Tab-separated table of C-alpha atoms in Angstrom:
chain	number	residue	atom	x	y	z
A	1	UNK	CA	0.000	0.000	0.000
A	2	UNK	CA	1.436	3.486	-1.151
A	3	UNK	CA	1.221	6.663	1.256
A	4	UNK	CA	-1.268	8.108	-1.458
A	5	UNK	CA	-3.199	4.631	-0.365
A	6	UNK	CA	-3.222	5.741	3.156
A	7	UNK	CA	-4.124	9.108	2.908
A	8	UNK	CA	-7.323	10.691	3.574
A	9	UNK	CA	-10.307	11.423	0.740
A	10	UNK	CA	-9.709	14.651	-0.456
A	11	UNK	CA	-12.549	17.273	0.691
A	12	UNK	CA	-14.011	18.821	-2.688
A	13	UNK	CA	-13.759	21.822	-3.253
A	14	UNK	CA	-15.108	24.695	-4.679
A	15	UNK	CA	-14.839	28.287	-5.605
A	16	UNK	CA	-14.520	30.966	-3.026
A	17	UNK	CA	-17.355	33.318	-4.138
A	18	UNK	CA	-20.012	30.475	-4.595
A	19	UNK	CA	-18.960	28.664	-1.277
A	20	UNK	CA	-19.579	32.228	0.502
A	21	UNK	CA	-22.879	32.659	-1.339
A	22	UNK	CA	-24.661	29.251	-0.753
A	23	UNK	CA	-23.258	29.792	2.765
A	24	UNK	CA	-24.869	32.836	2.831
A	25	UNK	CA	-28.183	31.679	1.288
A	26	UNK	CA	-28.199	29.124	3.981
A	27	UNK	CA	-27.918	31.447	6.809
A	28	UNK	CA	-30.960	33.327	5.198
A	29	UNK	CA	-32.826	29.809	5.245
A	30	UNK	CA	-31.544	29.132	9.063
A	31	UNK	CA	-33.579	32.704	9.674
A	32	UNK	CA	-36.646	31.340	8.366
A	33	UNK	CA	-36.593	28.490	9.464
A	34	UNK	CA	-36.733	29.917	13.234
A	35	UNK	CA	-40.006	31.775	11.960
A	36	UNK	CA	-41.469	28.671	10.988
A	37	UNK	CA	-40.384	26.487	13.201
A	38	UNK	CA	-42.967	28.653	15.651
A	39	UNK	CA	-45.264	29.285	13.401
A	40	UNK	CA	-48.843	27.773	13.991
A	41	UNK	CA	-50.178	24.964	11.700
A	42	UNK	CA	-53.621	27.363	10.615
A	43	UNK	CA	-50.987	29.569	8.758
A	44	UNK	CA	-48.215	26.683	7.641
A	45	UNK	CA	-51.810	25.456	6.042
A	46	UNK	CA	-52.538	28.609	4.930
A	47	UNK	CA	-48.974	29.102	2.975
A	48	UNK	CA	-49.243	25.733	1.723
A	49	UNK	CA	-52.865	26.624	-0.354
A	50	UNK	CA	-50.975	29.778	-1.140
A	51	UNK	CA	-48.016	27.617	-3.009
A	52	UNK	CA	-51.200	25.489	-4.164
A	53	UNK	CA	-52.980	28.549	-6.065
A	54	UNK	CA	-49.853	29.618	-7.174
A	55	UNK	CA	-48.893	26.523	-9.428
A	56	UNK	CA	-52.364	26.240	-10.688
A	57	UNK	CA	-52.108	30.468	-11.291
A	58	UNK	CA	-48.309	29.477	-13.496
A	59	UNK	CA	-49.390	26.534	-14.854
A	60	UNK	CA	-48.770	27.721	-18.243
A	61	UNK	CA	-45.622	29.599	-17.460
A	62	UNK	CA	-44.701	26.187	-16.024
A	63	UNK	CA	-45.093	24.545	-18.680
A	64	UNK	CA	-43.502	26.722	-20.972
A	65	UNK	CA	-40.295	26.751	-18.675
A	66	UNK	CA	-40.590	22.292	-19.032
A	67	UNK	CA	-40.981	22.689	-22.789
A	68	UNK	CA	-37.860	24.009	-23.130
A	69	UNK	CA	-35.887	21.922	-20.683
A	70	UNK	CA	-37.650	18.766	-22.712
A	71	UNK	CA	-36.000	20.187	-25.937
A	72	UNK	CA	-32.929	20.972	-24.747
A	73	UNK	CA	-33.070	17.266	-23.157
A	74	UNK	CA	-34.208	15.810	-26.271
A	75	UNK	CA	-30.760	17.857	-28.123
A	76	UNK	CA	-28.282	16.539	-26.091
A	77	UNK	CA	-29.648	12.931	-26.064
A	78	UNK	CA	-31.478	12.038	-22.487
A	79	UNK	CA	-32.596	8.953	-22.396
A	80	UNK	CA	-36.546	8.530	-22.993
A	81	UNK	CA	-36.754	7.304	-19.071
A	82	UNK	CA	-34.929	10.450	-17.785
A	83	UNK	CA	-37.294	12.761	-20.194
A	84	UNK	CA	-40.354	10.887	-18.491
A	85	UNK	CA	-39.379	12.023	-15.207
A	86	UNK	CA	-38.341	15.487	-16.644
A	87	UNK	CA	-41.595	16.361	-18.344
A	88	UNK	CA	-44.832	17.835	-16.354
A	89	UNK	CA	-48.184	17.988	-18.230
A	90	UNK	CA	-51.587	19.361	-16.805
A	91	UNK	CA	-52.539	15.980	-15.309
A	92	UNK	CA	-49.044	16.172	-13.247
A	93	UNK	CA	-49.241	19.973	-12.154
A	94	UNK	CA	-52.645	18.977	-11.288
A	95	UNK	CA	-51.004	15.993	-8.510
A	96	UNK	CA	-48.574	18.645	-7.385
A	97	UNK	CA	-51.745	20.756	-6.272
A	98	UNK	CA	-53.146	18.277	-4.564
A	99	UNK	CA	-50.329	16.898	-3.411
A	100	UNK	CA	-50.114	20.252	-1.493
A	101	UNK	CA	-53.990	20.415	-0.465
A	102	UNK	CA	-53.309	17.126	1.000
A	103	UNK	CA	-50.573	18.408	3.375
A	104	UNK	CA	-52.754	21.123	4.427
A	105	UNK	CA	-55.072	19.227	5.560
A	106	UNK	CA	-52.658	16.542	7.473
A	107	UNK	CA	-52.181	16.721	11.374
A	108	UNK	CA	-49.298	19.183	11.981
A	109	UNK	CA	-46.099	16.764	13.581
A	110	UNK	CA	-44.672	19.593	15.215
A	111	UNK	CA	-44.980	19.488	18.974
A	112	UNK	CA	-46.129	16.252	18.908
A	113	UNK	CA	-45.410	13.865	21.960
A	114	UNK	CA	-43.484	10.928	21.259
A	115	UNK	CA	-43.417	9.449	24.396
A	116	UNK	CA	-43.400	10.683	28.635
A	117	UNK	CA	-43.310	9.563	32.016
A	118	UNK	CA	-43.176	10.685	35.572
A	119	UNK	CA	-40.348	9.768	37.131
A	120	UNK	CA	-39.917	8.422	41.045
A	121	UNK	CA	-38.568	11.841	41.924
A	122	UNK	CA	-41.626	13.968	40.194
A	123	UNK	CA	-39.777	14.825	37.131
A	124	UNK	CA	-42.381	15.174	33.863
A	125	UNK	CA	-40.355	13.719	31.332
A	126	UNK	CA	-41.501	14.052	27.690
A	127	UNK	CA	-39.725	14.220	24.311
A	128	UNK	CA	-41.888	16.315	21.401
A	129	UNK	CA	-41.250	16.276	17.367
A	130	UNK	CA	-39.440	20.175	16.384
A	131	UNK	CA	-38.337	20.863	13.217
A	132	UNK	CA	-34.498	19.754	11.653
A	133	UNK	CA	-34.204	23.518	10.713
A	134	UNK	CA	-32.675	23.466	7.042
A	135	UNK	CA	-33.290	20.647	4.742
A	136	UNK	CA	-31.174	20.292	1.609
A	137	UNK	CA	-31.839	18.100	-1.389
A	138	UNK	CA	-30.267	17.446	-4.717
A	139	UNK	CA	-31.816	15.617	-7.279
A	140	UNK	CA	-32.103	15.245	-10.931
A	141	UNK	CA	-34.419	16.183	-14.034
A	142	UNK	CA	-37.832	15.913	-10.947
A	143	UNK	CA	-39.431	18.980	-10.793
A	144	UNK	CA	-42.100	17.192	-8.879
A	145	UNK	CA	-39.400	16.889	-6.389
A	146	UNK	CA	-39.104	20.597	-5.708
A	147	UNK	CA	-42.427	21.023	-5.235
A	148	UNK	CA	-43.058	18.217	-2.774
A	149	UNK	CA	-40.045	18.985	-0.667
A	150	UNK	CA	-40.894	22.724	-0.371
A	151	UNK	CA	-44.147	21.783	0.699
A	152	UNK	CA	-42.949	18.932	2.659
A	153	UNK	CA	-40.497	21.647	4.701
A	154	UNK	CA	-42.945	24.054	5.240
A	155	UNK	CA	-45.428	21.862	7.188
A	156	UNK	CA	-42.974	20.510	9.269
A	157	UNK	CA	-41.469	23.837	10.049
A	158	UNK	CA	-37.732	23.737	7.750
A	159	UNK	CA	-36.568	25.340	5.651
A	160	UNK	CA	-35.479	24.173	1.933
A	161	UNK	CA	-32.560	24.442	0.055
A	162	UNK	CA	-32.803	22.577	-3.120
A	163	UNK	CA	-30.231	21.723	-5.917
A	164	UNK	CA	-32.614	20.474	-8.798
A	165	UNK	CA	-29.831	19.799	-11.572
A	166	UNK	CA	-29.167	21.474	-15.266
A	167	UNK	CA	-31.524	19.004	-17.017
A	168	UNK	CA	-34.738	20.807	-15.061
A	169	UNK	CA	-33.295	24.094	-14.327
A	170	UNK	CA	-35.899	26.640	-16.223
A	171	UNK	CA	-38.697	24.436	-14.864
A	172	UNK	CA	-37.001	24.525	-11.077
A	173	UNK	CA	-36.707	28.569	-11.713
A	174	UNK	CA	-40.345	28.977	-12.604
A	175	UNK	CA	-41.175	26.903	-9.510
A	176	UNK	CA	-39.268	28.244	-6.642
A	177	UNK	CA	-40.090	31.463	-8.038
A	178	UNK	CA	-44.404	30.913	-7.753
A	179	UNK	CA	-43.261	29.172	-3.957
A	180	UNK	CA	-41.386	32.108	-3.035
A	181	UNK	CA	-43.927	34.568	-3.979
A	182	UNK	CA	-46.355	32.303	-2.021
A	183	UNK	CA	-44.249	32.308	1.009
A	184	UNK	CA	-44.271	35.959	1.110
A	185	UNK	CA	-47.699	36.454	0.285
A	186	UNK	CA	-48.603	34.018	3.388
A	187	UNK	CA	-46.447	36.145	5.528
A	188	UNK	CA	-43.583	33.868	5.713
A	189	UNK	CA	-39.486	34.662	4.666
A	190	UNK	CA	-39.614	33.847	0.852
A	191	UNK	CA	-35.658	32.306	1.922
A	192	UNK	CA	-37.938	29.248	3.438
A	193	UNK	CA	-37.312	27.832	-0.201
A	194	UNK	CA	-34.264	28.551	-1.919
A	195	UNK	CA	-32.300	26.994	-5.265
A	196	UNK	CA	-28.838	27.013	-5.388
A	197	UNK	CA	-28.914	25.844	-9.650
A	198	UNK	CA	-27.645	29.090	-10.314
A	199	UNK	CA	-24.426	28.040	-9.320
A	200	UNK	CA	-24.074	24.651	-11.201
A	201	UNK	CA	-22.397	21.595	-9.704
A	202	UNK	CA	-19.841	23.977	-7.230
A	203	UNK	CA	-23.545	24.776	-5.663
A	204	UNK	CA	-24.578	21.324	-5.141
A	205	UNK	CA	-21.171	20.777	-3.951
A	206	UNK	CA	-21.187	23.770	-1.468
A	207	UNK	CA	-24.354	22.863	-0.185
A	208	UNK	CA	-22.775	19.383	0.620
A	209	UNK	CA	-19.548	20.937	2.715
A	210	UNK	CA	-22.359	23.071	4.503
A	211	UNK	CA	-21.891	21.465	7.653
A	212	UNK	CA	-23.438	23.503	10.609
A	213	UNK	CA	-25.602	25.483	8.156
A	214	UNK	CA	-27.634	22.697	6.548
A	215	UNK	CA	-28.878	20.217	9.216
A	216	UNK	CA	-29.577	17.369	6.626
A	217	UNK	CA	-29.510	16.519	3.117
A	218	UNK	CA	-31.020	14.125	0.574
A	219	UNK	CA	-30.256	13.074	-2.689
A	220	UNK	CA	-32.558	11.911	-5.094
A	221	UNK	CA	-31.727	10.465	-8.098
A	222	UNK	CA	-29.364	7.703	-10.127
A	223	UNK	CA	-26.956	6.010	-8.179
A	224	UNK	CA	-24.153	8.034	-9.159
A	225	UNK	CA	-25.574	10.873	-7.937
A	226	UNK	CA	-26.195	9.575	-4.725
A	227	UNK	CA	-23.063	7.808	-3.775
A	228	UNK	CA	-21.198	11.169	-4.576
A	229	UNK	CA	-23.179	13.136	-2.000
A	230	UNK	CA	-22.892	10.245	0.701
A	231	UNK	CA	-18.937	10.082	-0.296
A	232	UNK	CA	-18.446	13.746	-0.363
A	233	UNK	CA	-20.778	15.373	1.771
A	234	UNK	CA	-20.164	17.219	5.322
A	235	UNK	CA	-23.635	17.639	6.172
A	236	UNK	CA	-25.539	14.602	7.223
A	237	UNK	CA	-27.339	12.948	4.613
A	238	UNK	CA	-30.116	10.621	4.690
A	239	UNK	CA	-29.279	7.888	1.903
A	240	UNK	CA	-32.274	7.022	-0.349
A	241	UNK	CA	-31.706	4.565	-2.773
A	242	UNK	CA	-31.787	2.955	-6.440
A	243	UNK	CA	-35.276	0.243	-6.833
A	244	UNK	CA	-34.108	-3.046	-7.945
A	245	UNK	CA	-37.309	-4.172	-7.163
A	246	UNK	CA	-38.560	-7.733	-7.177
A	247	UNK	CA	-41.405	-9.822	-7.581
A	248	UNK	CA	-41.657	-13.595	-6.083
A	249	UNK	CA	-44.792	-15.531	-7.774
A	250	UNK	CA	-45.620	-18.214	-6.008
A	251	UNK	CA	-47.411	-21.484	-7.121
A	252	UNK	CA	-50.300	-20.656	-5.032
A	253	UNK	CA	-50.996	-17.094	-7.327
A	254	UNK	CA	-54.604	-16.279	-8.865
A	255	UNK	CA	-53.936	-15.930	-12.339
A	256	UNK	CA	-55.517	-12.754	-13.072
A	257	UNK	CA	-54.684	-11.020	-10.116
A	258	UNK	CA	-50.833	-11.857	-10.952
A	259	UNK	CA	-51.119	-10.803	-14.445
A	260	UNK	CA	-52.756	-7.305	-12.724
A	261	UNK	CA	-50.076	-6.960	-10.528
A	262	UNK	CA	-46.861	-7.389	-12.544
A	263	UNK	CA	-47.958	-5.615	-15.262
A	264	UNK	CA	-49.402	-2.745	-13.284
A	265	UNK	CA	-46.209	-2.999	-10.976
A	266	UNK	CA	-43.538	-3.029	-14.477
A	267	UNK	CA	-45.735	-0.435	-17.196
A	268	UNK	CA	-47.663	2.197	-15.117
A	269	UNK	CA	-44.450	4.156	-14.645
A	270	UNK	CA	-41.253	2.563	-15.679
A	271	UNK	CA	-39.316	5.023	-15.062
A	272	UNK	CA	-40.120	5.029	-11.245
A	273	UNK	CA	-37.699	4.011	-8.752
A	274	UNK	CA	-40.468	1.704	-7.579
A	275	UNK	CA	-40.861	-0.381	-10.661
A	276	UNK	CA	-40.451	-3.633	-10.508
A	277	UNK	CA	-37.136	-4.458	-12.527
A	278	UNK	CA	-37.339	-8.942	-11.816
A	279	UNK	CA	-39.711	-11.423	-11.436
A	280	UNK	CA	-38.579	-14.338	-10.254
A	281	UNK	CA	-40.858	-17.248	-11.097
A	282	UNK	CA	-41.850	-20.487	-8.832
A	283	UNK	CA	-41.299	-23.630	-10.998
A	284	UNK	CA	-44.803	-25.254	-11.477
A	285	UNK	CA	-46.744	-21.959	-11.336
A	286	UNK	CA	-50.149	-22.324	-13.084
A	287	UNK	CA	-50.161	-18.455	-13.763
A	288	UNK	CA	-46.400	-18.092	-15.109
A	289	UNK	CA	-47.337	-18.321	-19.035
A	290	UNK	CA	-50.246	-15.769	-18.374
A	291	UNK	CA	-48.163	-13.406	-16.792
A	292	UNK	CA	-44.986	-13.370	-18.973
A	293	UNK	CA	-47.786	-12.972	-21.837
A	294	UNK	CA	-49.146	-9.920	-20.457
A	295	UNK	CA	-45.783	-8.584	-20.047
A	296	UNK	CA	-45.374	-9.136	-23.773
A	297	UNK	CA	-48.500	-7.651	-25.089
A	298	UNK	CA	-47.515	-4.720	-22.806
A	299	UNK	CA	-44.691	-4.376	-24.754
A	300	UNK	CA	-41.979	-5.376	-22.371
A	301	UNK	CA	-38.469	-6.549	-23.156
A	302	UNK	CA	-37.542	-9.675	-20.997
A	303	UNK	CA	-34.408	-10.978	-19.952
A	304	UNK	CA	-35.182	-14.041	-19.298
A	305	UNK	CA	-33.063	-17.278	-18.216
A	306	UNK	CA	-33.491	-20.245	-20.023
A	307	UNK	CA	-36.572	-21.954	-18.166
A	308	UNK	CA	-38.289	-18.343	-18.010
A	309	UNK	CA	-37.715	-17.992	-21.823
A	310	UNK	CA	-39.100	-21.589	-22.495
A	311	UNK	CA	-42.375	-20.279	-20.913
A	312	UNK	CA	-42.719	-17.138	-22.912
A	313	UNK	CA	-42.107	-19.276	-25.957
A	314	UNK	CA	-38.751	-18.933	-26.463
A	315	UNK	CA	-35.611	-16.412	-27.501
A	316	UNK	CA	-36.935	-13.629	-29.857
A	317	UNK	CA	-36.681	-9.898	-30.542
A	318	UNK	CA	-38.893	-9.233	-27.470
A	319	UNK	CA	-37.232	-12.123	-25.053
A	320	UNK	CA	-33.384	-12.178	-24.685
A	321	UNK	CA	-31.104	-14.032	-22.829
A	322	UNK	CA	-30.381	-12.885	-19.581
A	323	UNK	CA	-26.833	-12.135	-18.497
A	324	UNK	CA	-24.854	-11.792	-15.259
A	325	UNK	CA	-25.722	-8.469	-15.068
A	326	UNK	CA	-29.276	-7.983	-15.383
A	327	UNK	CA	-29.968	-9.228	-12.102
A	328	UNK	CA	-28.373	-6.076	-10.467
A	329	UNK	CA	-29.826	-3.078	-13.032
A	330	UNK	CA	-32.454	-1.209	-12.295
A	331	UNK	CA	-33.213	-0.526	-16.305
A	332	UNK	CA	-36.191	2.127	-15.548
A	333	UNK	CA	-37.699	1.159	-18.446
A	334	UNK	CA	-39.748	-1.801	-20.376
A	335	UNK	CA	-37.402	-4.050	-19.891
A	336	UNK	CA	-37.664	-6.982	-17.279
A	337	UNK	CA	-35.428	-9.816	-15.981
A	338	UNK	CA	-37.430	-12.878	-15.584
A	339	UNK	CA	-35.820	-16.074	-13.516
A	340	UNK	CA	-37.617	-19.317	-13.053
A	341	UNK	CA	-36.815	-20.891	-9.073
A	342	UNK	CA	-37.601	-23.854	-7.388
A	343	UNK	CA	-39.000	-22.343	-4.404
A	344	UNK	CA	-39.079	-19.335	-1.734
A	345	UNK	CA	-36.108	-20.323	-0.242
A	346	UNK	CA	-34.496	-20.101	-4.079
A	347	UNK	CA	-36.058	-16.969	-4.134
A	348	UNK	CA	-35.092	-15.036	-1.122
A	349	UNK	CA	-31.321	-16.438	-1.569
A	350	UNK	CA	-31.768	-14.244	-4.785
A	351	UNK	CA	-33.536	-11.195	-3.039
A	352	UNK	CA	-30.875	-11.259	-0.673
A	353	UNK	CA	-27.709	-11.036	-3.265
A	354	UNK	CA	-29.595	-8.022	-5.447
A	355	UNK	CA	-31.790	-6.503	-3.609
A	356	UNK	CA	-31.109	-2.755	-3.220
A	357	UNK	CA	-33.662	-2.806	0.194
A	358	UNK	CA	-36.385	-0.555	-1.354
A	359	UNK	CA	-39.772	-2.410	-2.575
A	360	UNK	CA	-40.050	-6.330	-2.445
A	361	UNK	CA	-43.198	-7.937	-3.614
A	362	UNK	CA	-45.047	-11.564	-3.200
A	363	UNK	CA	-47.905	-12.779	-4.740
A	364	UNK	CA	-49.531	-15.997	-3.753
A	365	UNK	CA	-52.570	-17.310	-1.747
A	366	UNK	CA	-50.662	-19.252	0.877
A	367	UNK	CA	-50.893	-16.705	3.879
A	368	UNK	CA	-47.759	-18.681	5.644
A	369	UNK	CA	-46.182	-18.651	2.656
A	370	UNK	CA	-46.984	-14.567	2.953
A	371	UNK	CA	-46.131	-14.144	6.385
A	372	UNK	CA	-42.841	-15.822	6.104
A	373	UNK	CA	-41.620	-13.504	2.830
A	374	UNK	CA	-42.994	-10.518	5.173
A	375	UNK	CA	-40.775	-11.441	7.902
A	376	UNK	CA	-37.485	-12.875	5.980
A	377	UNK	CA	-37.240	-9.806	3.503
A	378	UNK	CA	-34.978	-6.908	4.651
A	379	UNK	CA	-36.405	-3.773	2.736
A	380	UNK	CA	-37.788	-0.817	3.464
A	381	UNK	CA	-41.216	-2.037	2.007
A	382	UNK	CA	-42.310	-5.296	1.759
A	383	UNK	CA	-45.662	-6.241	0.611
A	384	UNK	CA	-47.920	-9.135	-0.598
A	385	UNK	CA	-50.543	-9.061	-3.232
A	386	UNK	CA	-50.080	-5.351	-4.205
A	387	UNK	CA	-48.425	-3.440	-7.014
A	388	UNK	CA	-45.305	-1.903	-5.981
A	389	UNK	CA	-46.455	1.456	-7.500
A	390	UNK	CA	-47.364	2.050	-4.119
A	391	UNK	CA	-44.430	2.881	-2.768
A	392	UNK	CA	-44.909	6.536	-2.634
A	393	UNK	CA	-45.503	8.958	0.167
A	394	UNK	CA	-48.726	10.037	-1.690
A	395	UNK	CA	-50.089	6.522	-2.169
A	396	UNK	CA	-49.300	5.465	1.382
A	397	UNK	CA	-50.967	8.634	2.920
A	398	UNK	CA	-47.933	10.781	3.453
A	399	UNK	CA	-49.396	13.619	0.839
A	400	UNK	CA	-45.846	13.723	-0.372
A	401	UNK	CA	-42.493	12.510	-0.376
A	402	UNK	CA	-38.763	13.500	0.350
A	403	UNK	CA	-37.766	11.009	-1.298
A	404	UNK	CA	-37.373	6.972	-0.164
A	405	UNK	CA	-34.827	6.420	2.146
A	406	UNK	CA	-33.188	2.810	2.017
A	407	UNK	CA	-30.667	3.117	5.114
A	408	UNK	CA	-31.940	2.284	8.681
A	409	UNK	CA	-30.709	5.165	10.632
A	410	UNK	CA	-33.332	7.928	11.560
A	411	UNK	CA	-35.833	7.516	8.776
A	412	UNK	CA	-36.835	4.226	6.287
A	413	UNK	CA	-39.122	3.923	3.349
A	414	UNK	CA	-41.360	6.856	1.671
A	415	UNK	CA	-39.954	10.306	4.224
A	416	UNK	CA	-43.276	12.230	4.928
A	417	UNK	CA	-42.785	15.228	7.319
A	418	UNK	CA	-42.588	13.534	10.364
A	419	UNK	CA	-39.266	12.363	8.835
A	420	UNK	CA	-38.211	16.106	8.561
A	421	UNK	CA	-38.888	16.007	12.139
A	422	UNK	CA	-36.632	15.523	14.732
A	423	UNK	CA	-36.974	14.792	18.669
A	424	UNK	CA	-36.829	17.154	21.624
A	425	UNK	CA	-36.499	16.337	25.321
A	426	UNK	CA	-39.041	18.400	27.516
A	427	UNK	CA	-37.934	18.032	31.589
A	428	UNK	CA	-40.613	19.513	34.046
A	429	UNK	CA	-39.268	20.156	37.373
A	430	UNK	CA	-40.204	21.767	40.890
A	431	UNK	CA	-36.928	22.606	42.102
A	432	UNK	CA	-35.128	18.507	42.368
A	433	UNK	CA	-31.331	18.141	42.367
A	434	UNK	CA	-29.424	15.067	42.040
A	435	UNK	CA	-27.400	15.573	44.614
């Protein structure tokens, strides 16, 4: 091993001028996030119908701002998954408003009690849900993402700092722009939600060496992306992760339901990080051919192994060998590894070597069979007989989402607001020492 070997990572760095600036910008932000932290849940509501009428008020400037992100996508090549997530329509400025509605009119975490007691000596012990103070995020080509974490912050009482990436900039602009005025015109700092795109990559990298300014940050995105913020960053980050996302069919599956579920969990949004990417197969199932033919007529590609391609009637255009690595991508598109096992057991032993920990699915009828996938799985969502679409904050009654955290520590699965919360401890005295 060479000294080099030994040394240290090297801390990025950036320019002068745009470290001082974000650091500046996140002061601002630590300002308003004191006002809101305080601030009671009628007008946190009150701001977030503001933001609401505000995107419904742009819409067209919004999509104007999208159009030309989309072309300038289209011109330097991004792939037709990464345009998916890129592009907003009426139908998904229309979620984004309700998406914010829905917050509005969720119970307020802030000040909640966790948990209290009285102890022996007449101390009131209690610990209460307060704000993390300013939230960062960087993320790429999701300007549903900037939306949903600004209103996200706001209810919980943080502040936002948000690094959107070049791919979405003009449609990020347009946004924070309509949330600031919002803000202001609720009575709240407009610095509650704050880009740094302006300055490029040295901003996302500034806001990651913001340490002491920035309480937390989460990236959102490919996994690239997010193993250089949890590499690089100062500020703590809360990981969320890639969806190599699996489906076991067992031997005991309805047909139709099956065919309903893996096709609903594969084509209603491929390029979703909660898409299924492999279906792995019991040998002997009675609904196998039914499925894999539904994935076909859907117009998924299949990488299938050789038993899996026997039941989908063999190597064509459509179904291709499988190889070594499809097991691990997560293609975000219509394209599907399909694997033929003898059993659970095979199964899980498969789970276990690719799974990324985000979404893991089982269909069957056996309800042991169930409640032994439940319990042997290790993912941040594990579910039986139900399309792994739902894996959202939205879906699961969160009204939004940070993003879906795949670590252990602090927060796990779709990050509502009560994961932009933190705890508090609350001691109530009448004069006791411990002496």
């Amino acid at each position: 091993m060479t000294d080099t070997d030994r040394s240290t990572p090297s801390v990025p760095t950036v320019p002068r001028e745009v470290q001082e600036a974000v650091e500046a910008m996140a002061d601002d932000a630590r300002a308003a996030s004191r006002v809101l932290a305080t601030a009671h849940r009628s007008h946190k509501d009150t701001a977030l119908r503001r933001m609401a009428e505000g995107i419904d008020a742009g819409r067209s400037v919004i999509l104007e701002a999208n159009a030309r992100d989309l072309a300038r996508g289209r011109e330097k090549g991004m792939a037709e998954n990464l345009l998916d997530r890129l592009a907003l329509d009426d139908a998904r400025i229309d979620a984004l408003i309700g998406a914010l509605h829905e917050l509005a009119g969720q119970t307020d975490p802030v000040g909640q009690i966790i948990d209290g007691q009285t102890l022996p000596n007449g101390l009131r012990v209690s610990r209460i849900r307060v704000p993390m103070g300013v939230v960062g995020a960087i993320y790429e080509a999701r300007p549903n993402v900037t939306v949903d974490i600004a209103g996200l912050a706001v209810k919980s009482g943080n502040a936002a700092m948000l690094r959107g990436g070049s791919a979405a900039q003009e449609t990020n602009t347009a946004l924070v722009g309509i949330l600031r005025d919002a803000l202001d015109a609720a009575g709240f700092p407009m610095d509650a939600v704050q880009s740094v795109d302006e300055y490029g990559r040295d901003g996302a990298t500034a806001l990651m060496l913001a340490r002491g300014r920035v309480d937390v940050l989460v990236p959102r995105g490919g996994r690239g992306l997010i193993q250089s913020v949890v590499a690089n960053a100062r500020v703590p980050v809360i990981e969320t992760g890639e969806g190599n996302v699996h489906i076991y069919l067992g031997a005991s599956a309805p047909e139709q339901m099956a065919v309903d579920l893996v096709v609903d969990s594969k084509t209603d949004k491929p390029s979703a990080c909660n898409s299924a990417e492999t279906l792995l197969i019991q040998e002997g199932a009675p609904a196998a051919e039914a499925v894999l033919r539904g994935l076909l007529e859907a117009g998924v590609r299949l990488h299938a192994d050789e038993a899996a391609a026997r039941l989908a009637g063999g190597l064509s255009e459509q179904v291709l060998a499988a190889q070594d690595g499809d097991w691990a991508d997560e293609s975000l598109a219509l394209e599907m590894s399909v694997r033929v096992v003898l059993d659970m057991e095979e199964a899980l032993r498969h789970i276990q070597r690719h799974s990324t920990g985000h979404t893991e699915l089982i269909i069957t009828n056996d309800l042991a069979e169930a409640d032994e996938f439940v319990s042997r799985v290790d993912a941040a969502t594990v579910m039986v007989n139900s399309s792994t679409r739902f894996t959202d904050g939205g879906q699961l009654g969160l009204g939004a989402e940070v993003g879906i955290s795949t670590q252990k520590l602090h927060a796990r699965g779709p990050m509502g607001m009560t994961e932009l919360t933190t705890s508090k401890w609350v001691v109530r005295g009448q004069g006791q020492t411990r002496g």
